Coordinates of C-alpha atoms in Angstrom, one line a residue:
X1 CA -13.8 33.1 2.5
X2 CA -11.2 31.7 0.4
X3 CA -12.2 29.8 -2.7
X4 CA -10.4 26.9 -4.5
X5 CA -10.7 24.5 -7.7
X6 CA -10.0 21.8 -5.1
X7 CA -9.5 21.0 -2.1
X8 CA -7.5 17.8 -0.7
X9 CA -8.5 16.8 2.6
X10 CA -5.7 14.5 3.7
X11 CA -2.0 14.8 2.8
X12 CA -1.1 10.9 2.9
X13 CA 0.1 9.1 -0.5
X14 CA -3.0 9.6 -1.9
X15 CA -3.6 13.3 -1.3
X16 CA -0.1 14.6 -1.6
X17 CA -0.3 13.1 -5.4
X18 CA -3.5 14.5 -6.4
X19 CA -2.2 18.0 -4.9
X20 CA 1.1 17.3 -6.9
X21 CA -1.0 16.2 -10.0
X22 CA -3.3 19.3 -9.7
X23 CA -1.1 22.0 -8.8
X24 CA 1.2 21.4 -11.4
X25 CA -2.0 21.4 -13.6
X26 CA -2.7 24.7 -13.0
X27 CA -5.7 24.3 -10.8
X28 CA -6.6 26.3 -7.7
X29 CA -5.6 23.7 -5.0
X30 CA -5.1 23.5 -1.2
X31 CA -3.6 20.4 0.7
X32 CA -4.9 20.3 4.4
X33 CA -3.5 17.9 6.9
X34 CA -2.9 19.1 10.9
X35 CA 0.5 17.4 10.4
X36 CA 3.1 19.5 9.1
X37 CA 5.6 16.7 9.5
X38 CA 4.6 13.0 8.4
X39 CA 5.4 11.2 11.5
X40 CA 6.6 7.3 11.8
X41 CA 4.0 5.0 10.9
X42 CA 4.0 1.0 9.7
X43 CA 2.3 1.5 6.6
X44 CA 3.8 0.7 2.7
X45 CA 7.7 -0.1 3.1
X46 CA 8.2 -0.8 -0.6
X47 CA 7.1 0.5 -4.2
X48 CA 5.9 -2.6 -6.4
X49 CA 4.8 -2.5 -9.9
X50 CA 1.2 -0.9 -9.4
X51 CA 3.0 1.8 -7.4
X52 CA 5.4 2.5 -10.2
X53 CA 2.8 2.5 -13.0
X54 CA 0.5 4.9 -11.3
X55 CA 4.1 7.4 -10.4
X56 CA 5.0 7.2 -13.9
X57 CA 1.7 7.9 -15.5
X58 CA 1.8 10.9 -12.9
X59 CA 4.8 12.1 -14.2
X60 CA 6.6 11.7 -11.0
X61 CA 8.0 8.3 -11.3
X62 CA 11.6 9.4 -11.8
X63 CA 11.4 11.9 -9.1
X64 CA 10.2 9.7 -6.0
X65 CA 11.9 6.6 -7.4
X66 CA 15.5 8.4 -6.7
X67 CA 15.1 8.4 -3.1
X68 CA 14.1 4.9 -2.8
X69 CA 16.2 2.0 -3.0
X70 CA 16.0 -0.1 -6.2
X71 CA 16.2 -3.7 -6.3
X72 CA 15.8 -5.8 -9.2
X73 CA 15.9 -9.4 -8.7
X74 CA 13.9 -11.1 -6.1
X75 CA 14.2 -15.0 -5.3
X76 CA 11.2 -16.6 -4.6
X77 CA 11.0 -19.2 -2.3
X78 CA 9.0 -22.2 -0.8
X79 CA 9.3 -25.3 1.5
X80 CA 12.6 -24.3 2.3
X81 CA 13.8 -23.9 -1.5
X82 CA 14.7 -21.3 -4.0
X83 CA 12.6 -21.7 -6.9
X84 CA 12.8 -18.4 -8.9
X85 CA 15.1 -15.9 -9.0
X86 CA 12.8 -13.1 -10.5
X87 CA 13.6 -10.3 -12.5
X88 CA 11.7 -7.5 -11.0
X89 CA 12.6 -3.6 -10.5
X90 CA 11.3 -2.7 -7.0
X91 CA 11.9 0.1 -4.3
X92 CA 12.6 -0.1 -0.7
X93 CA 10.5 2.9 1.1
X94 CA 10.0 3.6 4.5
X95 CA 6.3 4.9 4.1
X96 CA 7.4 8.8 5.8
X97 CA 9.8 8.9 3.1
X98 CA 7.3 8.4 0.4
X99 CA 4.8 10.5 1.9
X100 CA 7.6 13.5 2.5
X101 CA 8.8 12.7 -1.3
X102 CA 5.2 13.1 -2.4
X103 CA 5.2 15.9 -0.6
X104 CA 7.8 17.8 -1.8
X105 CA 6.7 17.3 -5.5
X106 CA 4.1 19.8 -4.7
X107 CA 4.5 23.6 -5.9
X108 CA 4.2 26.1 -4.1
X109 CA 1.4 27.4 -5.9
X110 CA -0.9 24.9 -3.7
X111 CA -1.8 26.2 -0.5
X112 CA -0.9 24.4 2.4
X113 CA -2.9 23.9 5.4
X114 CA -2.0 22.7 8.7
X115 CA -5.5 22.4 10.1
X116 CA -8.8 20.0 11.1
X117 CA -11.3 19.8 8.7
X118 CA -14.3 19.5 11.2
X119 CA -17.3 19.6 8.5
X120 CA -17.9 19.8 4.8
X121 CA -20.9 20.6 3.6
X122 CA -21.3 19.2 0.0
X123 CA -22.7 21.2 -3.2
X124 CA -23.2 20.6 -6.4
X125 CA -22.0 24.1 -7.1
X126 CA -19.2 24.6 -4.7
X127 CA -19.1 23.3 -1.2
X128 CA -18.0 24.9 1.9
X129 CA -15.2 23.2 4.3
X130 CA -15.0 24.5 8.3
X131 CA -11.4 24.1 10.3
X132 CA -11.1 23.6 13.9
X133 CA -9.2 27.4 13.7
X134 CA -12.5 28.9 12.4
X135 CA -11.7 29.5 9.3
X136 CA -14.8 28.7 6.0
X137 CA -13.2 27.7 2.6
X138 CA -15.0 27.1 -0.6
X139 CA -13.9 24.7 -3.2
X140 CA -15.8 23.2 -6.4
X141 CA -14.3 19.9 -5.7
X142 CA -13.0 18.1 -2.3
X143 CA -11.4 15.3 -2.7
X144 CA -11.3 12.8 1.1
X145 CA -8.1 11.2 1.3
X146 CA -8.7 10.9 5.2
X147 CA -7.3 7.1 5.1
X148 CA -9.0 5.1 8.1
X149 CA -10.2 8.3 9.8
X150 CA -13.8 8.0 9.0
X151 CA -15.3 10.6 10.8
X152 CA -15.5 13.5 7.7
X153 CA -17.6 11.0 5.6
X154 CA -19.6 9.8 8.6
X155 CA -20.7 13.9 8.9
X156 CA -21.4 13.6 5.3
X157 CA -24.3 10.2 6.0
X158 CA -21.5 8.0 4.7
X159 CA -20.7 4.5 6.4
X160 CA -18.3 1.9 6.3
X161 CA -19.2 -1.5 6.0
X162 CA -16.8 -4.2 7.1
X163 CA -16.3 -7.0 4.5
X164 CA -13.6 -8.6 6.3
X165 CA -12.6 -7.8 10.4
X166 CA -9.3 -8.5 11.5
X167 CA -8.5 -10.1 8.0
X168 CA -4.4 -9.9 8.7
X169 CA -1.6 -8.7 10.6
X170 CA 1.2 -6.7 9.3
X171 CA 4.7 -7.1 11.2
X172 CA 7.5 -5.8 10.5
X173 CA 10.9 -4.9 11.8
X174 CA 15.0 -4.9 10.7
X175 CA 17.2 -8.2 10.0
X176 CA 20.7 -8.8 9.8
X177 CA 22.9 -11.9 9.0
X178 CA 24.7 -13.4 11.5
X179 CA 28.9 -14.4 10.7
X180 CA 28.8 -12.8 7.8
X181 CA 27.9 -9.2 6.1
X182 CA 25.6 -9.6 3.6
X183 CA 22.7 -12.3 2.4
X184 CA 22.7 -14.1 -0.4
X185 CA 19.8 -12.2 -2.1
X186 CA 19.0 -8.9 -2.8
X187 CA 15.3 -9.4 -1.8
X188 CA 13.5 -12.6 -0.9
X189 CA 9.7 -13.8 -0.9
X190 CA 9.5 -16.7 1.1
X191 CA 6.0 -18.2 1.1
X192 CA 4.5 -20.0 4.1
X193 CA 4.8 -23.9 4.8
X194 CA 1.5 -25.0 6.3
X195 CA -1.9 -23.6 6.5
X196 CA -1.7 -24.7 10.8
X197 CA 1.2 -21.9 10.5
X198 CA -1.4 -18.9 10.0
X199 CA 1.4 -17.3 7.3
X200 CA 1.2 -15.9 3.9
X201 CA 4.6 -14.9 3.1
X202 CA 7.8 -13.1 4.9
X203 CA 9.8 -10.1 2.6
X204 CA 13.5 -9.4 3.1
X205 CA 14.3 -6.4 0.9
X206 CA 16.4 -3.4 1.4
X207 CA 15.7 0.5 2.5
X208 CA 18.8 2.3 2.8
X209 CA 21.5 1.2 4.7
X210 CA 19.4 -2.1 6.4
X211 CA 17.4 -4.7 5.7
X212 CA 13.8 -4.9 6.3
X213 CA 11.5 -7.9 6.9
X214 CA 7.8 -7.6 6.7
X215 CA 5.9 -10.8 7.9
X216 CA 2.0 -11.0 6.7
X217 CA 0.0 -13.5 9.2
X218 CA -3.3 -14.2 9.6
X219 CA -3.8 -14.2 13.2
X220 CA -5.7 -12.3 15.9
X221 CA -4.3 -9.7 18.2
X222 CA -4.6 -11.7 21.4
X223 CA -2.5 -14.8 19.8
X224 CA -0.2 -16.5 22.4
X225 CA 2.1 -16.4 19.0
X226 CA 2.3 -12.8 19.2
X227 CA 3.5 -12.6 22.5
X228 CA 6.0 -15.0 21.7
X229 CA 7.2 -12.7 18.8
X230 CA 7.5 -9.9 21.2
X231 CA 10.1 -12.2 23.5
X232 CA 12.0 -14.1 21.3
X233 CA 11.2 -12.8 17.5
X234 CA 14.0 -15.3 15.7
X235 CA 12.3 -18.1 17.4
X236 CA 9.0 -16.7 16.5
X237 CA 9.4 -16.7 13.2
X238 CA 11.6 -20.4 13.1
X239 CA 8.6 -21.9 14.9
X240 CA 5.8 -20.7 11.9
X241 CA 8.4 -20.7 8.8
X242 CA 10.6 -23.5 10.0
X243 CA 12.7 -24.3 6.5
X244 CA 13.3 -20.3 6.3
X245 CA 17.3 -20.6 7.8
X246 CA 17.7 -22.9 4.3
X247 CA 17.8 -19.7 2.2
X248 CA 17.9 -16.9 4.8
X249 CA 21.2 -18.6 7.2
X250 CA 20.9 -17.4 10.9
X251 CA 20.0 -13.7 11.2
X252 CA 19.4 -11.4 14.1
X253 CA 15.7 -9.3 14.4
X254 CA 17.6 -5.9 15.5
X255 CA 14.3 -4.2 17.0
X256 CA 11.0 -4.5 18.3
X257 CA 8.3 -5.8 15.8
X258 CA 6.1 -3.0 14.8
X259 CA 2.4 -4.2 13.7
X260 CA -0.8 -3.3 11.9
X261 CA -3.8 -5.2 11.8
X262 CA -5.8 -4.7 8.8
X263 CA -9.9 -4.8 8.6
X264 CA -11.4 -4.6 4.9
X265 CA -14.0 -2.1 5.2
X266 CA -15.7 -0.2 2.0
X267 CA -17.7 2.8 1.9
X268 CA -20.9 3.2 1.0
X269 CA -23.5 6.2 0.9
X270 CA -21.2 8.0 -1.5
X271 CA -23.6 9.8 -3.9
X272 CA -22.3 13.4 -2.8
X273 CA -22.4 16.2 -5.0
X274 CA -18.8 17.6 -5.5
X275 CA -17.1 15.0 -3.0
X276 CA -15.0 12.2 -4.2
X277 CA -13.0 9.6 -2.1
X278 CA -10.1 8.1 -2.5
X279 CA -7.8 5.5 -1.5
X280 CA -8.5 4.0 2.1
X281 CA -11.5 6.5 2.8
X282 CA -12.8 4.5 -0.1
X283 CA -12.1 1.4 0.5
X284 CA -9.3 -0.6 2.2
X285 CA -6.7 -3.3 1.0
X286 CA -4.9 -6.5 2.7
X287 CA -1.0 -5.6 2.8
X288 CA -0.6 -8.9 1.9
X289 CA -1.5 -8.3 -1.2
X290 CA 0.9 -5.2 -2.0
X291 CA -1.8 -3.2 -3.5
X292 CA -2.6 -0.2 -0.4
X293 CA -1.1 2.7 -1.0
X294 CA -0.9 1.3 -4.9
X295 CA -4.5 1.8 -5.1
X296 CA -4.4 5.3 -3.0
X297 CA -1.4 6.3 -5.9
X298 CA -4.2 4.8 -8.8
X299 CA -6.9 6.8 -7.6
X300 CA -5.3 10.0 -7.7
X301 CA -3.2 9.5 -11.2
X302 CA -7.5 8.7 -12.2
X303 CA -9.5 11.3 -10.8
X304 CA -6.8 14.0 -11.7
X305 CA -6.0 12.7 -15.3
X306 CA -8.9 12.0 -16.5
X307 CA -11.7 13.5 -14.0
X308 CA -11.3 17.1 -12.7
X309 CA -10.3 19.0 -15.5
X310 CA -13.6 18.1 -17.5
X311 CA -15.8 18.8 -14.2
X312 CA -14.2 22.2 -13.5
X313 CA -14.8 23.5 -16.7
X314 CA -18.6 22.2 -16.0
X315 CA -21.1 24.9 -13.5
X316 CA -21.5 21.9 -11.4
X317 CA -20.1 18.7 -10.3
X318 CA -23.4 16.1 -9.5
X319 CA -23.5 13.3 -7.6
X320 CA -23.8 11.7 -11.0
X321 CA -20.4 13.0 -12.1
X322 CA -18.7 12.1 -9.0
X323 CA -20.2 8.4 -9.3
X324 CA -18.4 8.2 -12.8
X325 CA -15.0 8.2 -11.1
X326 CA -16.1 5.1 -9.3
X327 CA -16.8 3.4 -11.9
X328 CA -13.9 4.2 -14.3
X329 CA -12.4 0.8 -15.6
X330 CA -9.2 1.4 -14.6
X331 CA -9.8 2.4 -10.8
X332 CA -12.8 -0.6 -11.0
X333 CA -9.6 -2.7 -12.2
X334 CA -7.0 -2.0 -9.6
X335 CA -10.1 -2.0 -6.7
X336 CA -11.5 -5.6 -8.3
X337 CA -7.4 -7.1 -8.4
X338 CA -6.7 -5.2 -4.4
X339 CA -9.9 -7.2 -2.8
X340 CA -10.1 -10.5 -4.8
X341 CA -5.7 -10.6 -4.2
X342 CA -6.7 -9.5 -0.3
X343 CA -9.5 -12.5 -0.5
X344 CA -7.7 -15.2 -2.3
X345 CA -3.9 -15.0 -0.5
X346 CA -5.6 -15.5 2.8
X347 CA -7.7 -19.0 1.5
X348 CA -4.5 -20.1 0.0
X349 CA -2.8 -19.6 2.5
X350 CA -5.6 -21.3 5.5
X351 CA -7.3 -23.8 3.3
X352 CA -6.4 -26.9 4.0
X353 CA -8.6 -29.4 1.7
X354 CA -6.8 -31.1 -1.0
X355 CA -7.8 -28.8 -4.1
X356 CA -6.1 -25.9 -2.4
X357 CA -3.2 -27.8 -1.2
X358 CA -2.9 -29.2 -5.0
X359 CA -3.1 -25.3 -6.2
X360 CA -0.4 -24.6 -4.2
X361 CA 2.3 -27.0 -5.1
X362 CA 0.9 -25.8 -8.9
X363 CA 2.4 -22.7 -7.8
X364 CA 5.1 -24.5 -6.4
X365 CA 5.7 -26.3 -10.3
X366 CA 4.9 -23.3 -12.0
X367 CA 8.0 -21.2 -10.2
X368 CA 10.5 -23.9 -10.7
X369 CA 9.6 -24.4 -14.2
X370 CA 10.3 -20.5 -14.6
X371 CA 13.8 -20.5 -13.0
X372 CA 14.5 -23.2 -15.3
X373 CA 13.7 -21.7 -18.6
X374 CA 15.4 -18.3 -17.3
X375 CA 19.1 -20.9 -16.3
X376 CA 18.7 -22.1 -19.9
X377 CA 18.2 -18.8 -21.6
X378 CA 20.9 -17.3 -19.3
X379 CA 23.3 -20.5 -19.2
X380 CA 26.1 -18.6 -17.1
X381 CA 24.0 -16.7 -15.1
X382 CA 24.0 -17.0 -10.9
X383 CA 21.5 -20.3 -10.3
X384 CA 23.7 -21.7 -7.0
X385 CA 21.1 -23.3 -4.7
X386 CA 20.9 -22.0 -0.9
X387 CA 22.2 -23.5 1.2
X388 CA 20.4 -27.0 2.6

């Protein structure tokens, strides 16, 4: 039987860190996913700010960031006007990319597994992993980073709890301007209009040599809306965000909308000797609120900087050591800012009594009084106003 400091179950965003993390650490480590190749999914298209805090305190920052593309103003919009350009360093990321970058920043001294885990059985000591091949390993840690596959930790007595079904829908798909080559912005937020529209927010921001749009709704998968997405997306989007050609100008949808609707589910049962979760197979985020595979990325930089190298050196890892991971203040932080964000975007969006409409043109004020200070402090700086 082959025996390992770790073992990663799961080689999403999550995983492939902590396998980058740990390997380069020094530890005994294997990565084991059945997919050799990270395939095409609609996942994280961009790296924001809690992205690039957790990649730099990894060490890897500079690394992935390279084969992203960078971005660093964004104009923030609502009710059909520009009301902050906003300095802001960002990368476009088609989620494969990131996964295959994260990927490659493993060393070879990790062993790589293309195979099913079909059972764990946890241990204090050590605990024992079966493949669908045959094969037993033995490691003193595993670490799930399964994403929404739930069916290791259900084996284990876990379950997940749904806090929020069908809480949004993710779309997204490739723009271009029409009668002329390039938009006015590098990247735009553009918020939505009117709670009867069912939107949070549409993202124009680059990823290589396009321009990607991802729209966050809160709608249900049968929606006559949807279907009219699916016919006629430009109209689609005109009819819910109807001020948007103000700073966007006509542009083309060049492909079919791709989208992911999102429950918020936690897990509970988790008091496993030498098992630790992480990212979605711990709990689940709103896109909306840009925090997903951020959180995934968090966990990981955590549990390998400050967790594993303190239990390894111990003769076992309890239930009661594993718990401390859950509870460290800055995973508790970035878990407590994921779900409230997740929470709170969709009431401001939907609510539609007058406190929350008065909250919202706060944020309106609040963004225009921003872009004013930053045209005063930068007096020949670019501040045209899009077009009416």
């Amino acid at each position: 039987m082959a025996e390992f400091d770790v073992a990663i179950v799961g080689a999403g965003a999550g995983g492939a860190l902590a396998a980058a993390m740990l390997g380069r650490a020094g530890h005994r480590t294997c990565l084991i996913d059945p997919a050799r190749q990270v395939g095409s999914q609609f996942r994280c298209e961009k790296l924001e700010a809690a992205h690039i805090g957790a990649l730099r305190r990894a060490g890897l920052l500079a690394e992935i960031a390279a084969q992203g593309e960078r971005y660093d103003t964004i104009w923030i919009a609502r009710q059909g006007r520009l009301v902050e350009r906003r300095p802001r360093t960002e990368y476009g990321f088609d989620y494969a990319q990131l996964v295959t970058a994260l990927r490659g920043a493993v060393p070879e001294t990790v062993a790589r597994i293309a195979d099913q885990v079909t059972a764990v059985t946890p241990g204090a000591e050590a605990s024992t992993l079966a493949l669908s091949e045959g094969r037993t390993l033995s490691a003193r840690l595993v670490v799930l980073a399964t994403g929404l596959q739930p069916a290791l930790a259900e084996s284990m007595g876990m379950t997940r709890r749904v806090v929020s079904a069908s809480h949004s829908l993710s779309i997204g798909f490739d723009v271009a301007p029409v009668g002329r080559a390039h938009f006015d912005f590098e990247a735009l937020t553009y918020f939505g209009e009117h709670p009867e529209h069912r939107v949070s927010y549409i993202t124009f921001f680059p990823l290589h040599d396009r321009i990607r749009a991802n729209l966050f709704v809160y709608r249900d998968r049968g929606d006559p809306w949807l279907d009219r997405l699916r016919s006629d997306p430009v109209a689609a989007i005109h009819e819910v965000l109807p001020r948007l050609r103000r700073l966007t100008g006509e542009f083309a949808v060049l492909d079919t909308p791709r989208m992911r609707p999102v429950d918020l589910v936690d897990t509970v049962g988790l008091d496993k000797p030498g098992v630790v979760l992480i990212g979605d197979a711990f709990s689940t985020a709103c896109p909306v609120s840009g925090t997903g595979a951020a959180k995934a990325l968090v966990d990981a930089e955590r549990l390998c900087n400050g967790f594993v190298a303190d239990w390894l050196r111990q003769p076992e890892i309890t239930a009661a050591d594993v718990a401390r991971f859950y509870v460290d203040p800055e995973k508790v932080a970035s878990d407590q800012f994921s779900r409230n964000l997740s929470l709170s975007a969709k009431r401001l969006a939907l609510e539609p009594s007058l406190a929350w409409e008065a909250y919202r043109w706060v944020r309106f004020a609040g963004s225009i009084g921003r872009n004013a200070v930053s045209a005063l402090r930068h007096p020949h700086g670019s501040h045209r106003v899009a077009r009416s």
